[in-house]
């Protein structure tokens, strides 16, 4: 793509994450447009769940582009990366900004995070200004800024203000 620069390696289509959960649906009335082989609506499943990490990490090294939500725009902003990954993996259209994505799902403690949970940062006035997606083992993926682009970051390197779960799961 014009103006598109790749930095870093691309992760394969299937994620190597160890999953100890089973997907039971999406929170807050979110609907998927996933269909089976015959075109009938279907529920999301574990394959979709692993696709979420694969789609998000396939964008490692992409540029940060304000308002970006697809490859055609040459990169992603923070909420655009989340919007893209959830749309690709689950066929669900999330709200487009971190300020509106923060209202999805249920709040979750940092010591109970699961892959796919959304992480949010707030300023001193309590206004949400950034979102990322938790991966595993204390790391998350984010479209950080125009200098860093899409990267994986340790939780203790830049700790979020709060987290939300929008993928309903149960322990296997």
PDB file of C-alpha atoms in Angstrom:
ATOM      1  CA  UNK A   1       0.000   0.000   0.000  1.00  0.00           C
ATOM      2  CA  UNK A   2       1.127   3.526  -0.688  1.00  0.00           C
ATOM      3  CA  UNK A   3       2.692   5.023   2.421  1.00  0.00           C
ATOM      4  CA  UNK A   4       2.569   1.664   4.186  1.00  0.00           C
ATOM      5  CA  UNK A   5       5.666   0.504   5.990  1.00  0.00           C
ATOM      6  CA  UNK A   6       6.045  -2.869   7.715  1.00  0.00           C
ATOM      7  CA  UNK A   7       8.244  -3.140  10.782  1.00  0.00           C
ATOM      8  CA  UNK A   8       8.699  -6.541  12.349  1.00  0.00           C
ATOM      9  CA  UNK A   9       7.555 -10.054  11.656  1.00  0.00           C
ATOM     10  CA  UNK A  10       4.063 -11.149  10.886  1.00  0.00           C
ATOM     11  CA  UNK A  11       2.514 -13.777  13.137  1.00  0.00           C
ATOM     12  CA  UNK A  12       0.871 -16.764  11.440  1.00  0.00           C
ATOM     13  CA  UNK A  13      -2.880 -17.066  10.919  1.00  0.00           C
ATOM     14  CA  UNK A  14      -3.375 -19.406  13.860  1.00  0.00           C
ATOM     15  CA  UNK A  15      -2.251 -18.251  17.257  1.00  0.00           C
ATOM     16  CA  UNK A  16      -0.100 -20.365  19.561  1.00  0.00           C
ATOM     17  CA  UNK A  17      -1.916 -19.087  22.660  1.00  0.00           C
ATOM     18  CA  UNK A  18      -2.864 -21.737  25.212  1.00  0.00           C
ATOM     19  CA  UNK A  19      -6.579 -21.355  25.786  1.00  0.00           C
ATOM     20  CA  UNK A  20      -8.136 -22.640  28.971  1.00  0.00           C
ATOM     21  CA  UNK A  21     -11.515 -21.085  28.196  1.00  0.00           C
ATOM     22  CA  UNK A  22     -14.437 -21.898  25.975  1.00  0.00           C
ATOM     23  CA  UNK A  23     -16.318 -19.122  24.161  1.00  0.00           C
ATOM     24  CA  UNK A  24     -19.967 -18.812  25.141  1.00  0.00           C
ATOM     25  CA  UNK A  25     -20.899 -15.624  23.244  1.00  0.00           C
ATOM     26  CA  UNK A  26     -20.466 -11.884  23.051  1.00  0.00           C
ATOM     27  CA  UNK A  27     -21.415  -9.473  25.836  1.00  0.00           C
ATOM     28  CA  UNK A  28     -23.904  -6.659  25.780  1.00  0.00           C
ATOM     29  CA  UNK A  29     -26.138  -7.820  22.977  1.00  0.00           C
ATOM     30  CA  UNK A  30     -23.370  -7.654  20.366  1.00  0.00           C
ATOM     31  CA  UNK A  31     -24.310  -9.761  17.356  1.00  0.00           C
ATOM     32  CA  UNK A  32     -22.044 -11.648  14.979  1.00  0.00           C
ATOM     33  CA  UNK A  33     -22.604 -11.954  11.235  1.00  0.00           C
ATOM     34  CA  UNK A  34     -20.789 -15.326  11.113  1.00  0.00           C
ATOM     35  CA  UNK A  35     -22.478 -18.033   9.044  1.00  0.00           C
ATOM     36  CA  UNK A  36     -22.024 -21.764   8.568  1.00  0.00           C
ATOM     37  CA  UNK A  37     -21.208 -23.493   5.256  1.00  0.00           C
ATOM     38  CA  UNK A  38     -24.863 -23.229   4.195  1.00  0.00           C
ATOM     39  CA  UNK A  39     -25.100 -19.512   4.942  1.00  0.00           C
ATOM     40  CA  UNK A  40     -27.084 -19.892   8.155  1.00  0.00           C
ATOM     41  CA  UNK A  41     -26.249 -17.656  11.136  1.00  0.00           C
ATOM     42  CA  UNK A  42     -24.009 -19.331  13.716  1.00  0.00           C
ATOM     43  CA  UNK A  43     -22.593 -18.584  17.131  1.00  0.00           C
ATOM     44  CA  UNK A  44     -18.935 -17.658  17.579  1.00  0.00           C
ATOM     45  CA  UNK A  45     -16.599 -20.487  18.555  1.00  0.00           C
ATOM     46  CA  UNK A  46     -13.052 -21.213  19.721  1.00  0.00           C
ATOM     47  CA  UNK A  47     -11.684 -20.964  16.187  1.00  0.00           C
ATOM     48  CA  UNK A  48     -13.039 -17.403  16.002  1.00  0.00           C
ATOM     49  CA  UNK A  49     -11.499 -16.707  19.428  1.00  0.00           C
ATOM     50  CA  UNK A  50      -8.024 -17.802  18.322  1.00  0.00           C
ATOM     51  CA  UNK A  51      -8.489 -15.824  15.107  1.00  0.00           C
ATOM     52  CA  UNK A  52      -8.863 -12.674  17.222  1.00  0.00           C
ATOM     53  CA  UNK A  53      -5.235 -12.813  18.387  1.00  0.00           C
ATOM     54  CA  UNK A  54      -4.054 -13.882  14.938  1.00  0.00           C
ATOM     55  CA  UNK A  55      -5.801 -10.991  13.180  1.00  0.00           C
ATOM     56  CA  UNK A  56      -4.563  -8.448  15.712  1.00  0.00           C
ATOM     57  CA  UNK A  57      -0.954  -9.671  15.773  1.00  0.00           C
ATOM     58  CA  UNK A  58      -0.840  -9.855  11.979  1.00  0.00           C
ATOM     59  CA  UNK A  59      -0.805  -6.038  12.151  1.00  0.00           C
ATOM     60  CA  UNK A  60       2.412  -5.864  14.199  1.00  0.00           C
ATOM     61  CA  UNK A  61       4.730  -3.310  12.666  1.00  0.00           C
ATOM     62  CA  UNK A  62       2.003  -1.428  10.833  1.00  0.00           C
ATOM     63  CA  UNK A  63       1.997   2.354  11.074  1.00  0.00           C
ATOM     64  CA  UNK A  64      -0.134   4.303  13.514  1.00  0.00           C
ATOM     65  CA  UNK A  65      -2.599   6.317  11.434  1.00  0.00           C
ATOM     66  CA  UNK A  66      -5.118   8.610  13.161  1.00  0.00           C
ATOM     67  CA  UNK A  67      -8.574   7.297  12.225  1.00  0.00           C
ATOM     68  CA  UNK A  68      -7.075   4.219  10.528  1.00  0.00           C
ATOM     69  CA  UNK A  69      -9.093   0.995  10.666  1.00  0.00           C
ATOM     70  CA  UNK A  70      -7.895  -0.972   7.640  1.00  0.00           C
ATOM     71  CA  UNK A  71      -4.855  -1.773   5.522  1.00  0.00           C
ATOM     72  CA  UNK A  72      -6.222   0.544   2.815  1.00  0.00           C
ATOM     73  CA  UNK A  73      -5.586   3.497   5.129  1.00  0.00           C
ATOM     74  CA  UNK A  74      -1.956   2.458   5.633  1.00  0.00           C
ATOM     75  CA  UNK A  75      -2.319   1.650   9.314  1.00  0.00           C
ATOM     76  CA  UNK A  76      -4.430   1.780  12.440  1.00  0.00           C
ATOM     77  CA  UNK A  77      -5.156   3.958  15.414  1.00  0.00           C
ATOM     78  CA  UNK A  78      -5.789   2.321  18.796  1.00  0.00           C
ATOM     79  CA  UNK A  79      -9.550   1.851  18.499  1.00  0.00           C
ATOM     80  CA  UNK A  80      -9.289   1.089  14.783  1.00  0.00           C
ATOM     81  CA  UNK A  81      -7.045  -1.902  15.526  1.00  0.00           C
ATOM     82  CA  UNK A  82      -9.611  -3.240  18.019  1.00  0.00           C
ATOM     83  CA  UNK A  83     -12.475  -2.516  15.616  1.00  0.00           C
ATOM     84  CA  UNK A  84     -10.652  -4.386  12.807  1.00  0.00           C
ATOM     85  CA  UNK A  85      -9.653  -7.436  14.890  1.00  0.00           C
ATOM     86  CA  UNK A  86     -13.137  -7.968  16.320  1.00  0.00           C
ATOM     87  CA  UNK A  87     -14.784  -7.453  12.936  1.00  0.00           C
ATOM     88  CA  UNK A  88     -12.452  -9.930  11.234  1.00  0.00           C
ATOM     89  CA  UNK A  89     -12.557 -12.595  13.967  1.00  0.00           C
ATOM     90  CA  UNK A  90     -16.169 -12.370  15.101  1.00  0.00           C
ATOM     91  CA  UNK A  91     -17.995 -10.513  12.333  1.00  0.00           C
ATOM     92  CA  UNK A  92     -19.137  -7.977  14.903  1.00  0.00           C
ATOM     93  CA  UNK A  93     -19.062  -4.215  14.447  1.00  0.00           C
ATOM     94  CA  UNK A  94     -17.875  -2.501  17.611  1.00  0.00           C
ATOM     95  CA  UNK A  95     -18.235   1.213  18.240  1.00  0.00           C
ATOM     96  CA  UNK A  96     -15.368   2.996  16.514  1.00  0.00           C
ATOM     97  CA  UNK A  97     -13.677   5.035  19.273  1.00  0.00           C
ATOM     98  CA  UNK A  98     -12.094   4.162  22.620  1.00  0.00           C
ATOM     99  CA  UNK A  99     -14.517   6.612  24.248  1.00  0.00           C
ATOM    100  CA  UNK A 100     -17.458   4.476  23.037  1.00  0.00           C
ATOM    101  CA  UNK A 101     -15.773   1.047  23.237  1.00  0.00           C
ATOM    102  CA  UNK A 102     -15.280   1.585  26.977  1.00  0.00           C
ATOM    103  CA  UNK A 103     -19.012   1.051  27.558  1.00  0.00           C
ATOM    104  CA  UNK A 104     -19.012  -2.516  26.203  1.00  0.00           C
ATOM    105  CA  UNK A 105     -18.911  -5.611  28.385  1.00  0.00           C
ATOM    106  CA  UNK A 106     -18.173  -5.927  32.059  1.00  0.00           C
ATOM    107  CA  UNK A 107     -15.264  -4.627  34.096  1.00  0.00           C
ATOM    108  CA  UNK A 108     -12.608  -7.214  34.912  1.00  0.00           C
ATOM    109  CA  UNK A 109      -9.695  -7.177  37.385  1.00  0.00           C
ATOM    110  CA  UNK A 110      -6.174  -7.117  35.965  1.00  0.00           C
ATOM    111  CA  UNK A 111      -5.353 -10.406  37.712  1.00  0.00           C
ATOM    112  CA  UNK A 112      -8.270 -12.080  35.879  1.00  0.00           C
ATOM    113  CA  UNK A 113      -7.489 -10.915  32.328  1.00  0.00           C
ATOM    114  CA  UNK A 114      -8.103 -13.231  29.375  1.00  0.00           C
ATOM    115  CA  UNK A 115      -7.039 -12.929  25.771  1.00  0.00           C
ATOM    116  CA  UNK A 116      -9.309 -10.463  23.989  1.00  0.00           C
ATOM    117  CA  UNK A 117     -10.135  -8.302  27.015  1.00  0.00           C
ATOM    118  CA  UNK A 118     -10.005  -4.604  26.229  1.00  0.00           C
ATOM    119  CA  UNK A 119      -7.669  -2.338  28.209  1.00  0.00           C
ATOM    120  CA  UNK A 120      -8.385   1.368  28.598  1.00  0.00           C
ATOM    121  CA  UNK A 121      -6.405   4.410  29.737  1.00  0.00           C
ATOM    122  CA  UNK A 122      -7.903   7.532  31.253  1.00  0.00           C
ATOM    123  CA  UNK A 123      -6.461  10.979  31.839  1.00  0.00           C
ATOM    124  CA  UNK A 124      -6.588  12.863  35.155  1.00  0.00           C
ATOM    125  CA  UNK A 125     -10.137  14.045  34.354  1.00  0.00           C
ATOM    126  CA  UNK A 126     -11.363  10.462  33.892  1.00  0.00           C
ATOM    127  CA  UNK A 127     -11.645  10.777  30.106  1.00  0.00           C
ATOM    128  CA  UNK A 128     -10.728   7.645  28.151  1.00  0.00           C
ATOM    129  CA  UNK A 129      -8.058   8.304  25.542  1.00  0.00           C
ATOM    130  CA  UNK A 130      -6.576   4.899  24.568  1.00  0.00           C
ATOM    131  CA  UNK A 131      -7.542   1.233  24.113  1.00  0.00           C
ATOM    132  CA  UNK A 132      -5.529  -1.961  23.605  1.00  0.00           C
ATOM    133  CA  UNK A 133      -6.271  -5.700  23.603  1.00  0.00           C
ATOM    134  CA  UNK A 134      -4.882  -8.133  26.155  1.00  0.00           C
ATOM    135  CA  UNK A 135      -3.025 -11.097  24.635  1.00  0.00           C
ATOM    136  CA  UNK A 136      -1.554 -13.323  27.347  1.00  0.00           C
ATOM    137  CA  UNK A 137       1.038 -13.576  30.104  1.00  0.00           C
ATOM    138  CA  UNK A 138       1.000  -9.856  30.957  1.00  0.00           C
ATOM    139  CA  UNK A 139       1.218  -8.522  27.379  1.00  0.00           C
ATOM    140  CA  UNK A 140      -1.159  -6.579  25.163  1.00  0.00           C
ATOM    141  CA  UNK A 141      -1.232  -5.341  21.587  1.00  0.00           C
ATOM    142  CA  UNK A 142      -1.785  -1.695  20.782  1.00  0.00           C
ATOM    143  CA  UNK A 143      -1.509   0.890  18.061  1.00  0.00           C
ATOM    144  CA  UNK A 144       0.670   3.031  20.302  1.00  0.00           C
ATOM    145  CA  UNK A 145       1.525   6.251  18.473  1.00  0.00           C
ATOM    146  CA  UNK A 146       3.063   7.567  15.259  1.00  0.00           C
ATOM    147  CA  UNK A 147       6.621   6.754  16.441  1.00  0.00           C
ATOM    148  CA  UNK A 148       5.969   3.134  17.499  1.00  0.00           C
ATOM    149  CA  UNK A 149       3.027   1.965  15.383  1.00  0.00           C
ATOM    150  CA  UNK A 150       1.387  -1.370  16.261  1.00  0.00           C
ATOM    151  CA  UNK A 151       3.388  -3.104  18.995  1.00  0.00           C
ATOM    152  CA  UNK A 152       3.134  -5.594  21.838  1.00  0.00           C
ATOM    153  CA  UNK A 153       3.686  -4.053  25.280  1.00  0.00           C
ATOM    154  CA  UNK A 154       4.080  -5.462  28.792  1.00  0.00           C
ATOM    155  CA  UNK A 155       1.367  -4.553  31.295  1.00  0.00           C
ATOM    156  CA  UNK A 156       3.966  -3.272  33.769  1.00  0.00           C
ATOM    157  CA  UNK A 157       5.509  -1.031  31.097  1.00  0.00           C
ATOM    158  CA  UNK A 158       2.353   1.049  30.600  1.00  0.00           C
ATOM    159  CA  UNK A 159      -0.438   0.035  32.983  1.00  0.00           C
ATOM    160  CA  UNK A 160      -4.031   0.702  31.877  1.00  0.00           C
ATOM    161  CA  UNK A 161      -6.683   2.387  34.017  1.00  0.00           C
ATOM    162  CA  UNK A 162      -9.271  -0.392  33.681  1.00  0.00           C
ATOM    163  CA  UNK A 163     -10.222  -3.465  31.633  1.00  0.00           C
ATOM    164  CA  UNK A 164     -13.465  -4.758  30.090  1.00  0.00           C
ATOM    165  CA  UNK A 165     -14.468  -8.241  28.929  1.00  0.00           C
ATOM    166  CA  UNK A 166     -16.676  -8.438  25.833  1.00  0.00           C
ATOM    167  CA  UNK A 167     -16.148 -12.111  24.993  1.00  0.00           C
ATOM    168  CA  UNK A 168     -18.151 -14.336  27.306  1.00  0.00           C
ATOM    169  CA  UNK A 169     -16.184 -17.467  28.218  1.00  0.00           C
ATOM    170  CA  UNK A 170     -16.244 -20.310  30.672  1.00  0.00           C
ATOM    171  CA  UNK A 171     -13.377 -22.371  31.998  1.00  0.00           C
ATOM    172  CA  UNK A 172     -12.819 -25.655  30.141  1.00  0.00           C
TER     173      UNK A 172
END
